[in-house]
């Protein structure tokens, strides 16, 4: 029932997804909970993993053509993001969060496996000191990597797989080249105005590429991809993490970086291009594989395309076919071209325009045999493909996917922060957002079938009106929609409202999930989980003074999980979770 309603909606906006829907998924039941999870025990914190017999190869997630396999079954999942797991103040809280996620039948959590600091902090978790051209990891039992051990053990206990990111493209500081034009906005990490959120509150406050760039005295973001000293330092961290968890079956895969690209708040040199980013991926993926044969490696990029681009790894003929059904389903790899993208957009626009005319006949048109003609049209000039397709970010997801050591494709969907397609004047703002997401998902699904590797949507989210005050873009330290008064970071009523309603969010999420299922995605990970009733400690990211919408003095000693504008905590959480359930439930056995 739910499915057919969605097909109608998709039909109404001109997407023919039905043809790709493969009803066999329904009977394979790969989306349900892991089978090998330990029985649920009492919620006592698990200690760091004791030496256990090395698990059988089949208990690690692997790939077979465009599918994930684990324990000899297909594996598909609905997941959620919780970048802040390492910032929680107690092991009970980690247990509580992962237990709740598991209870809602979510099987994958994506989180940060890095927490870099330029100096040893007074409070809170940190994994690596990156300072003055050297690095060292923190092995302190309470504040360092042993905490990540416990996160992984508890994931195992709750039957959850972790997708672990090793660094972040984004680590802005207020004094980077961030414009100060939004003067009415709060600098969420500005020590000068005393408004700073505690470290680790925002997803871009865990260190990352620019933390290395600064500490090694380089002056461009792309030094991270090119400077031998910095590459070696990052490889060093990577070695320590992946070899530490090489035998853990609760690690779904390694994600090399969140959203890697040429630019950040520290700019790139003009020579940075897709070749730079692709070659770096090949090097790091190979490095990880050297120390960890058990786990898959993925990029973590936004999934941007580069049509008509020179390739390093991508071949335009299919790989030699193997006698497996997956291989025989593979299509020929057609290079993505600008011509094709613009043609497809033109056709899509024709359809939306026809629909619009049907519903509201335009005044300037003449009816000829039941068709409206000669209505004023917007000329589709050669507008270019936009940054999601032209390689200007330095990401060529197809070339990256062609790297042997990259096990599966990843992409993200954040319409508030990236433009995936030009706006269609025939659609409302919300429908443009919705449709751009559907197209983006469909295109990545097609790439997966073409390349014969699984494709996972590793983060998708929309900022709601309720969340607008706490929204801080990934590339920024500024909350553009927050009120400027210290201690009252509520929505600034003088600004035009920003964000979608909760109902629109749920509608978009439901349709995107359906499209992902229809397009053969192997997993979709919502951004981001929200959790209350956490241990609040002053000076940490879960502090008694932080509420859903910012820093507000409250008496409530119960902490809430950090958010950079996408949390589903609070009003609307049930319906948002319900939306995810809708997708999960379609794949339980005999549904
Ligand atoms: C989780 O899945 C089980 C088994 O399919 C189902 O009974 C339960 O209602 C689901 N939980 C939620 C919160 O939907
Ligand atoms: C880095 O060097 C500066 C200047 O010598 C020094 O003040 C600072 O403490 C050093 N930082 C660390 C973490 O060692
Ligand atoms: C590698 O990491 C170790 C442990 O943190 C550190 O002692 C060592 O200096 C690092 N080596 C390099 C080359 O950064
Ligand atoms: C670990 O860190 C905690 C908190 O900073 C500190 O109290 C403790 O002494 C450290 N342990 C060791 C062995 O250094
Ligand atoms: C962040 O990215 C957006 C585009 O998503 C851009 O408009 C904005 O200027 C960027 N902000 C900073 C501080 O770089
Ligand atoms: C932004 O404002 C801060 C604080 O007033 C100032 O220190 C900084 O130089 C400004 N940055 C730019 C790029 O203008
Ligand atoms: C890497 O960066 C460091 C620090 O900026 C610099 O000293 C070194 O020369 C750079 N190495 C290369 C190969 O560019
Ligand atoms: C992982 O298992 C291998 C045996 O296959 C063993 O040699 C290695 O020490 C184990 N690593 C860890 C971190 O437990
Ligand atoms: C900031 O911008 C200026 C000029 O636009 C440039 O010279 C400088 O290198 C930039 N700084 C960083 C940290 O990107
Ligand atoms: C990137 O730049 C290099 C030269 O700096 C060039 O050889 C290469 O073809 C470029 N890659 C792309 C995809 O344009
Ligand atoms: C816009 O999206 C809504 C919600 O999915 C849908 O009901 C409506 O038909 C769409 N409108 C247009 C013009 O496509
Ligand atoms: C560290 O925590 C203590 C006690 O919770 C607090 O008083 C102090 O201000 C915190 N330090 C920082 C730098 O936040």
Coordinates of C-alpha atoms in Angstrom, one line a residue, residues 4-512:
X4 CA 2.0 2.0 -4.4
X5 CA 1.2 5.4 -3.0
X6 CA 4.8 6.4 -3.5
X7 CA 4.8 5.0 -7.1
X8 CA 1.9 7.3 -7.8
X9 CA 3.8 10.3 -6.4
X10 CA 6.9 9.4 -8.3
X11 CA 4.8 9.0 -11.4
X12 CA 3.3 12.4 -10.9
X13 CA 6.7 14.1 -11.0
X14 CA 7.8 12.1 -14.0
X15 CA 10.1 9.5 -12.5
X16 CA 9.7 6.0 -13.9
X17 CA 11.1 4.0 -11.0
X18 CA 8.8 1.0 -11.4
X19 CA 10.9 -0.6 -14.1
X20 CA 13.8 -0.9 -11.7
X21 CA 11.9 -2.3 -8.8
X22 CA 13.0 -5.8 -8.2
X23 CA 10.4 -7.6 -6.1
X24 CA 12.9 -10.4 -5.2
X25 CA 14.4 -8.1 -2.6
X26 CA 11.2 -8.6 -0.6
X27 CA 11.8 -12.3 -0.1
X28 CA 15.5 -12.2 0.6
X29 CA 15.0 -10.4 3.9
X30 CA 18.4 -8.9 3.9
X31 CA 17.3 -5.7 5.6
X32 CA 16.5 -7.2 8.9
X33 CA 18.7 -7.3 12.0
X34 CA 22.1 -8.9 12.0
X35 CA 21.9 -12.6 12.8
X36 CA 25.1 -12.9 14.7
X37 CA 24.5 -10.3 17.4
X38 CA 25.1 -11.5 21.0
X39 CA 22.0 -11.9 23.1
X40 CA 21.0 -8.7 24.8
X41 CA 22.6 -8.7 28.3
X42 CA 22.2 -6.4 31.2
X43 CA 23.4 -2.8 30.3
X44 CA 26.7 -3.0 32.1
X45 CA 29.4 -1.3 30.1
X46 CA 31.5 -3.7 28.0
X47 CA 35.2 -3.6 28.6
X48 CA 37.8 -3.3 25.8
X49 CA 37.7 -6.4 23.6
X50 CA 39.4 -9.3 25.2
X51 CA 41.4 -11.4 22.7
X52 CA 38.8 -13.6 21.0
X53 CA 39.2 -16.2 18.3
X54 CA 39.5 -14.6 14.9
X55 CA 36.1 -14.6 13.2
X56 CA 35.5 -16.5 10.0
X57 CA 35.9 -14.5 6.8
X58 CA 32.2 -14.7 6.1
X59 CA 31.3 -12.8 9.2
X60 CA 32.9 -9.6 7.8
X61 CA 30.8 -7.6 5.4
X62 CA 32.0 -8.2 1.8
X63 CA 30.6 -7.5 -1.6
X64 CA 29.3 -9.7 -4.4
X65 CA 28.7 -7.6 -7.5
X66 CA 26.4 -4.7 -6.5
X67 CA 25.4 -6.4 -3.2
X68 CA 26.8 -6.6 0.3
X69 CA 27.2 -10.1 1.8
X70 CA 27.6 -11.1 5.4
X71 CA 27.2 -14.5 7.0
X72 CA 26.4 -15.8 3.5
X73 CA 23.4 -13.6 3.1
X74 CA 22.6 -10.4 1.3
X75 CA 22.8 -7.4 3.5
X76 CA 20.9 -4.1 3.0
X77 CA 20.3 -1.6 5.7
X78 CA 18.7 1.6 6.9
X79 CA 21.2 3.4 9.2
X80 CA 21.6 6.6 11.1
X81 CA 24.4 9.1 11.8
X82 CA 25.8 9.9 15.2
X83 CA 29.1 11.7 14.8
X84 CA 29.1 12.5 18.5
X85 CA 29.3 9.0 19.9
X86 CA 32.9 9.5 21.1
X87 CA 31.9 12.7 22.9
X88 CA 29.4 11.0 25.2
X89 CA 30.2 11.3 28.9
X90 CA 29.7 7.8 30.0
X91 CA 29.8 4.2 28.8
X92 CA 26.2 3.9 30.0
X93 CA 25.2 6.6 27.6
X94 CA 26.9 4.9 24.7
X95 CA 25.0 1.7 25.6
X96 CA 21.7 3.7 26.0
X97 CA 22.1 5.4 22.5
X98 CA 23.1 2.2 20.6
X99 CA 20.4 0.3 22.5
X100 CA 17.7 2.8 21.4
X101 CA 18.9 2.8 17.8
X102 CA 18.9 -1.0 17.8
X103 CA 15.4 -1.1 19.2
X104 CA 14.1 0.9 16.3
X105 CA 15.6 -1.8 14.0
X106 CA 18.3 0.4 12.6
X107 CA 21.3 -1.8 11.9
X108 CA 24.1 0.7 10.9
X109 CA 25.5 3.7 12.6
X110 CA 28.0 6.0 10.9
X111 CA 30.3 7.8 13.3
X112 CA 33.6 9.6 13.5
X113 CA 36.6 7.5 14.3
X114 CA 38.8 10.6 14.7
X115 CA 39.0 13.3 17.2
X116 CA 42.0 15.5 16.6
X117 CA 43.1 18.3 18.9
X118 CA 45.8 21.0 18.5
X119 CA 46.5 20.9 22.2
X120 CA 45.5 18.5 25.0
X121 CA 42.0 19.7 26.1
X122 CA 41.0 20.1 29.7
X123 CA 37.8 18.1 29.3
X124 CA 36.3 15.5 27.0
X125 CA 37.5 12.9 24.6
X126 CA 40.4 13.2 22.1
X127 CA 42.0 10.6 20.0
X128 CA 45.0 12.3 18.5
X129 CA 47.2 15.3 19.2
X130 CA 48.1 17.0 15.9
X131 CA 50.5 19.9 16.7
X132 CA 53.7 21.5 15.7
X133 CA 54.3 19.0 12.9
X134 CA 53.9 15.9 14.9
X135 CA 51.1 13.6 15.9
X136 CA 50.5 11.2 18.8
X137 CA 47.5 9.2 19.7
X138 CA 45.8 9.2 23.1
X139 CA 45.6 5.8 24.8
X140 CA 44.1 7.0 28.0
X141 CA 41.5 4.6 29.2
X142 CA 38.8 7.2 29.8
X143 CA 39.5 9.9 27.3
X144 CA 41.3 8.2 24.4
X145 CA 41.0 5.3 21.9
X146 CA 39.9 2.8 24.5
X147 CA 36.6 4.7 24.4
X148 CA 36.3 3.8 20.7
X149 CA 37.0 0.2 21.7
X150 CA 34.0 0.3 24.0
X151 CA 31.8 1.9 21.3
X152 CA 32.7 -1.0 19.0
X153 CA 32.0 -3.6 21.7
X154 CA 28.7 -2.1 22.5
X155 CA 27.7 -2.0 18.8
X156 CA 28.5 -5.7 18.7
X157 CA 26.3 -6.2 21.8
X158 CA 23.4 -4.4 20.1
X159 CA 23.8 -6.0 16.7
X160 CA 24.8 -2.8 15.1
X161 CA 27.4 -2.3 12.4
X162 CA 29.6 0.9 12.5
X163 CA 30.7 2.8 9.4
X164 CA 33.8 4.6 10.6
X165 CA 35.1 7.7 9.1
X166 CA 38.9 8.4 9.4
X167 CA 38.9 12.2 8.9
X168 CA 36.8 15.1 7.8
X169 CA 37.1 17.7 5.0
X170 CA 35.6 20.3 7.3
X171 CA 37.2 21.8 10.4
X172 CA 36.6 25.5 10.1
X173 CA 37.9 28.0 12.6
X174 CA 36.4 31.4 13.0
X175 CA 39.5 33.1 11.7
X176 CA 39.8 31.0 8.5
X177 CA 38.6 32.8 5.4
X178 CA 35.0 32.7 6.7
X179 CA 33.2 35.9 5.7
X180 CA 31.9 38.0 8.5
X181 CA 29.1 39.3 6.4
X182 CA 26.4 37.5 8.4
X183 CA 27.0 39.9 11.3
X184 CA 23.6 39.1 12.8
X185 CA 24.5 35.5 13.1
X186 CA 26.2 33.6 15.9
X187 CA 29.7 32.4 15.5
X188 CA 29.2 29.0 17.2
X189 CA 32.9 28.5 17.7
X190 CA 34.1 32.0 18.3
X191 CA 36.1 32.3 21.6
X192 CA 36.0 36.1 21.1
X193 CA 32.3 36.5 21.7
X194 CA 31.9 33.9 24.4
X195 CA 29.3 32.1 22.3
X196 CA 31.3 29.1 21.5
X197 CA 29.7 25.7 21.8
X198 CA 31.9 23.2 23.6
X199 CA 34.3 21.3 21.5
X200 CA 32.8 18.3 19.7
X201 CA 29.3 19.9 19.6
X202 CA 29.4 20.3 15.8
X203 CA 30.3 17.6 13.4
X204 CA 33.1 19.9 12.0
X205 CA 34.7 20.3 15.4
X206 CA 36.6 16.9 15.6
X207 CA 39.7 18.0 13.8
X208 CA 40.2 16.6 10.3
X209 CA 42.2 17.6 7.3
X210 CA 42.7 21.2 8.1
X211 CA 43.9 20.3 11.6
X212 CA 46.8 18.6 9.9
X213 CA 47.3 21.4 7.4
X214 CA 47.6 23.9 10.2
X215 CA 49.7 21.8 12.5
X216 CA 52.2 21.0 9.7
X217 CA 52.4 24.7 8.7
X218 CA 51.0 24.2 5.2
X219 CA 48.9 26.9 3.6
X220 CA 46.3 25.1 1.4
X221 CA 43.7 22.5 2.0
X222 CA 45.0 20.3 -0.8
X223 CA 48.4 20.0 0.9
X224 CA 46.5 17.3 2.8
X225 CA 46.3 15.3 -0.4
X226 CA 49.8 16.1 -1.8
X227 CA 52.3 16.9 0.9
X228 CA 54.3 13.7 1.7
X229 CA 54.8 14.6 5.3
X230 CA 51.1 15.2 5.9
X231 CA 50.0 12.1 3.9
X232 CA 52.4 10.0 6.0
X233 CA 51.0 11.5 9.3
X234 CA 47.4 10.6 8.2
X235 CA 48.5 7.2 7.1
X236 CA 50.1 6.7 10.5
X237 CA 46.8 7.5 12.2
X238 CA 44.9 5.2 9.8
X239 CA 47.3 2.4 10.4
X240 CA 46.7 2.5 14.2
X241 CA 43.0 2.6 13.8
X242 CA 42.4 0.0 11.2
X243 CA 44.9 -2.5 12.7
X244 CA 43.3 -2.0 16.2
X245 CA 39.9 -3.1 14.9
X246 CA 41.0 -5.4 12.1
X247 CA 39.3 -8.4 13.7
X248 CA 36.1 -6.7 14.7
X249 CA 33.0 -7.9 12.8
X250 CA 31.0 -4.9 14.0
X251 CA 32.9 -2.6 11.7
X252 CA 30.9 -2.4 8.5
X253 CA 33.7 -0.6 6.6
X254 CA 36.2 2.2 6.7
X255 CA 35.3 5.5 5.2
X256 CA 38.4 7.3 4.2
X257 CA 37.0 10.8 4.8
X258 CA 33.8 12.7 5.3
X259 CA 33.1 14.7 2.2
X260 CA 36.7 14.9 0.8
X261 CA 37.2 17.6 -1.9
X262 CA 39.7 20.2 -3.0
X263 CA 38.3 23.1 -1.0
X264 CA 37.5 23.7 2.6
X265 CA 37.5 26.9 4.8
X266 CA 41.2 26.8 4.0
X267 CA 41.4 27.3 0.3
X268 CA 43.0 25.0 -2.3
X269 CA 45.7 25.8 -4.8
X270 CA 44.4 26.2 -8.4
X271 CA 46.1 23.0 -9.5
X272 CA 43.8 20.8 -7.3
X273 CA 41.5 18.8 -9.5
X274 CA 39.8 15.4 -9.6
X275 CA 43.1 13.7 -10.5
X276 CA 44.5 14.9 -7.2
X277 CA 41.6 13.6 -5.1
X278 CA 41.3 10.3 -7.0
X279 CA 45.0 9.4 -6.7
X280 CA 44.9 10.2 -3.0
X281 CA 42.0 7.9 -2.5
X282 CA 43.9 5.1 -4.3
X283 CA 46.9 5.6 -2.1
X284 CA 45.0 5.6 1.2
X285 CA 42.7 2.7 0.2
X286 CA 45.8 0.6 -0.6
X287 CA 47.4 1.7 2.6
X288 CA 44.3 0.6 4.6
X289 CA 44.2 -2.8 2.8
X290 CA 47.8 -3.4 3.7
X291 CA 46.9 -3.5 7.4
X292 CA 43.3 -4.7 7.2
X293 CA 42.2 -7.4 4.7
X294 CA 39.0 -8.0 6.5
X295 CA 37.0 -4.8 6.0
X296 CA 35.8 -2.9 3.0
X297 CA 37.0 0.6 2.2
X298 CA 34.9 3.4 0.8
X299 CA 35.4 7.0 0.0
X300 CA 32.8 9.0 2.0
X301 CA 32.6 11.7 -0.7
X302 CA 29.4 13.6 -1.6
X303 CA 29.4 11.6 -4.8
X304 CA 29.9 14.4 -7.2
X305 CA 30.4 13.5 -10.8
X306 CA 32.8 14.7 -13.4
X307 CA 31.3 14.4 -16.9
X308 CA 33.7 14.4 -19.9
X309 CA 36.7 14.3 -17.5
X310 CA 40.0 12.5 -18.0
X311 CA 40.0 9.4 -15.9
X312 CA 42.8 7.8 -13.9
X313 CA 41.1 4.4 -13.2
X314 CA 37.8 4.3 -14.9
X315 CA 37.7 2.1 -18.0
X316 CA 34.8 2.5 -20.4
X317 CA 34.4 -1.2 -21.1
X318 CA 32.9 -3.6 -18.6
X319 CA 35.3 -5.7 -16.5
X320 CA 35.7 -9.2 -17.9
X321 CA 32.5 -11.0 -17.1
X322 CA 32.5 -13.7 -14.5
X323 CA 30.0 -16.5 -14.5
X324 CA 28.0 -15.0 -11.6
X325 CA 24.5 -13.6 -12.0
X326 CA 25.8 -10.2 -10.7
X327 CA 28.4 -10.0 -13.4
X328 CA 26.0 -10.9 -16.2
X329 CA 23.6 -8.2 -15.1
X330 CA 26.3 -5.6 -15.5
X331 CA 25.7 -3.0 -18.1
X332 CA 28.3 -1.5 -20.3
X333 CA 30.1 1.4 -18.6
X334 CA 29.0 4.5 -20.5
X335 CA 31.1 7.5 -19.7
X336 CA 28.9 10.3 -18.2
X337 CA 28.8 13.2 -20.7
X338 CA 27.7 16.8 -20.4
X339 CA 25.5 16.2 -23.5
X340 CA 23.6 13.4 -21.8
X341 CA 23.1 15.4 -18.5
X342 CA 21.7 18.4 -20.3
X343 CA 19.5 16.3 -22.5
X344 CA 18.0 14.5 -19.5
X345 CA 17.4 17.7 -17.7
X346 CA 15.6 19.1 -20.7
X347 CA 13.3 16.1 -20.9
X348 CA 12.6 16.2 -17.2
X349 CA 11.7 19.8 -17.5
X350 CA 9.4 19.2 -20.4
X351 CA 7.5 16.8 -18.3
X352 CA 7.1 19.1 -15.3
X353 CA 6.1 21.8 -17.6
X354 CA 3.4 19.7 -19.2
X355 CA 2.1 18.8 -15.8
X356 CA 2.0 22.4 -14.7
X357 CA 0.1 23.4 -17.8
X358 CA -2.3 20.5 -17.2
X359 CA -3.1 21.7 -13.7
X360 CA -3.1 25.4 -14.4
X361 CA -3.6 26.3 -18.1
X362 CA -1.4 29.4 -18.8
X363 CA -3.0 32.5 -20.0
X364 CA -0.6 33.2 -22.8
X365 CA -1.2 29.9 -24.6
X366 CA -3.3 28.7 -27.5
X367 CA -5.0 25.4 -27.3
X368 CA -4.2 23.3 -30.4
X369 CA -5.8 19.8 -30.5
X370 CA -5.8 19.6 -26.7
X371 CA -2.2 20.7 -26.3
X372 CA -1.0 24.0 -25.1
X373 CA 1.6 25.6 -27.5
X374 CA 3.3 28.9 -27.9
X375 CA 3.5 29.6 -24.2
X376 CA 6.4 31.7 -23.2
X377 CA 9.3 29.4 -22.4
X378 CA 12.5 29.9 -20.5
X379 CA 15.4 29.4 -22.9
X380 CA 17.5 26.5 -21.8
X381 CA 20.8 28.1 -22.6
X382 CA 24.1 26.4 -22.1
X383 CA 24.0 26.9 -18.4
X384 CA 26.7 24.3 -17.6
X385 CA 26.2 21.3 -15.5
X386 CA 26.6 22.7 -12.0
X387 CA 29.2 21.8 -9.4
X388 CA 27.7 18.4 -8.7
X389 CA 28.6 17.2 -12.2
X390 CA 31.5 19.3 -13.5
X391 CA 34.3 18.2 -11.3
X392 CA 34.9 21.6 -9.8
X393 CA 34.8 20.2 -6.3
X394 CA 37.7 17.8 -7.2
X395 CA 35.5 14.8 -6.8
X396 CA 34.9 12.3 -9.6
X397 CA 32.9 9.6 -7.8
X398 CA 33.0 7.2 -10.8
X399 CA 36.7 7.3 -11.1
X400 CA 37.0 6.8 -7.4
X401 CA 34.6 3.9 -7.6
X402 CA 36.8 2.4 -10.3
X403 CA 39.7 2.0 -7.8
X404 CA 40.2 -1.7 -7.1
X405 CA 40.6 -1.2 -3.3
X406 CA 37.4 0.9 -3.1
X407 CA 34.8 -1.7 -2.3
X408 CA 31.6 0.3 -2.6
X409 CA 30.4 3.7 -3.7
X410 CA 29.2 6.3 -1.3
X411 CA 27.3 9.6 -1.7
X412 CA 25.5 12.1 0.4
X413 CA 22.4 14.2 0.0
X414 CA 22.3 17.6 1.8
X415 CA 20.2 20.0 -0.4
X416 CA 20.5 22.8 2.1
X417 CA 24.3 22.8 1.5
X418 CA 24.8 21.6 -2.1
X419 CA 23.1 22.3 -5.4
X420 CA 22.5 19.0 -7.2
X421 CA 20.6 20.4 -10.2
X422 CA 19.4 23.8 -11.4
X423 CA 16.0 24.8 -10.1
X424 CA 13.1 23.8 -12.2
X425 CA 10.8 26.9 -12.5
X426 CA 7.8 24.6 -12.9
X427 CA 8.2 23.2 -9.4
X428 CA 7.9 24.7 -6.0
X429 CA 11.0 25.2 -3.8
X430 CA 10.1 22.1 -1.8
X431 CA 9.4 20.0 -4.9
X432 CA 12.7 21.1 -6.5
X433 CA 14.5 19.9 -3.4
X434 CA 12.5 16.6 -3.4
X435 CA 13.0 16.0 -7.1
X436 CA 16.7 16.9 -7.1
X437 CA 17.1 14.3 -4.3
X438 CA 15.2 11.6 -6.2
X439 CA 17.3 12.2 -9.4
X440 CA 20.5 12.2 -7.4
X441 CA 19.7 8.9 -5.8
X442 CA 18.5 7.4 -9.1
X443 CA 21.7 8.4 -10.8
X444 CA 23.9 6.9 -8.1
X445 CA 21.8 3.7 -8.2
X446 CA 22.5 3.5 -11.9
X447 CA 26.2 4.0 -11.4
X448 CA 26.2 1.1 -8.9
X449 CA 24.6 -1.3 -11.4
X450 CA 26.9 -0.1 -14.2
X451 CA 30.1 -0.5 -12.1
X452 CA 28.9 -3.7 -10.4
X453 CA 29.6 -2.4 -6.9
X454 CA 27.3 -1.6 -4.0
X455 CA 26.2 2.0 -3.5
X456 CA 25.4 3.5 -0.1
X457 CA 23.8 6.8 0.7
X458 CA 25.9 7.6 3.8
X459 CA 24.1 10.8 4.9
X460 CA 20.9 12.5 3.9
X461 CA 19.1 15.3 5.7
X462 CA 16.9 18.4 5.5
X463 CA 17.0 21.3 8.0
X464 CA 13.6 21.8 9.5
X465 CA 12.2 25.1 10.7
X466 CA 12.5 23.9 14.3
X467 CA 16.1 23.0 13.7
X468 CA 17.0 26.2 11.8
X469 CA 18.5 28.0 14.8
X470 CA 20.9 25.2 15.5
X471 CA 21.9 24.7 11.8
X472 CA 25.6 25.4 11.2
X473 CA 26.8 24.6 7.7
X474 CA 29.6 22.1 7.4
X475 CA 32.0 24.7 6.0
X476 CA 31.2 27.3 8.6
X477 CA 31.3 28.2 12.3
X478 CA 28.3 30.5 11.9
X479 CA 24.7 29.6 12.7
X480 CA 23.0 31.8 10.1
X481 CA 19.5 31.5 11.4
X482 CA 20.2 31.9 15.1
X483 CA 19.2 34.9 17.1
X484 CA 22.2 37.0 18.0
X485 CA 21.5 37.3 21.7
X486 CA 23.9 35.6 24.0
X487 CA 22.0 33.0 26.0
X488 CA 19.0 33.1 23.7
X489 CA 19.8 31.4 20.5
X490 CA 16.3 31.0 19.3
X491 CA 15.1 31.5 15.8
X492 CA 15.7 35.1 14.6
X493 CA 12.2 36.3 13.7
X494 CA 13.5 39.1 11.6
X495 CA 14.9 36.7 9.1
X496 CA 12.7 34.9 6.6
X497 CA 11.9 31.5 7.8
X498 CA 14.3 28.8 6.8
X499 CA 13.8 25.1 6.5
X500 CA 11.0 22.7 5.7
X501 CA 8.2 21.6 8.0
X502 CA 8.5 18.3 9.9
X503 CA 5.8 16.9 7.6
X504 CA 7.8 17.9 4.5
X505 CA 10.9 16.4 5.9
X506 CA 9.1 13.1 6.5
X507 CA 7.6 13.2 3.1
X508 CA 11.0 13.8 1.4
X509 CA 12.7 11.2 3.5
X510 CA 10.0 8.6 2.7
X511 CA 10.2 9.3 -1.0
X512 CA 14.0 9.3 -1.0

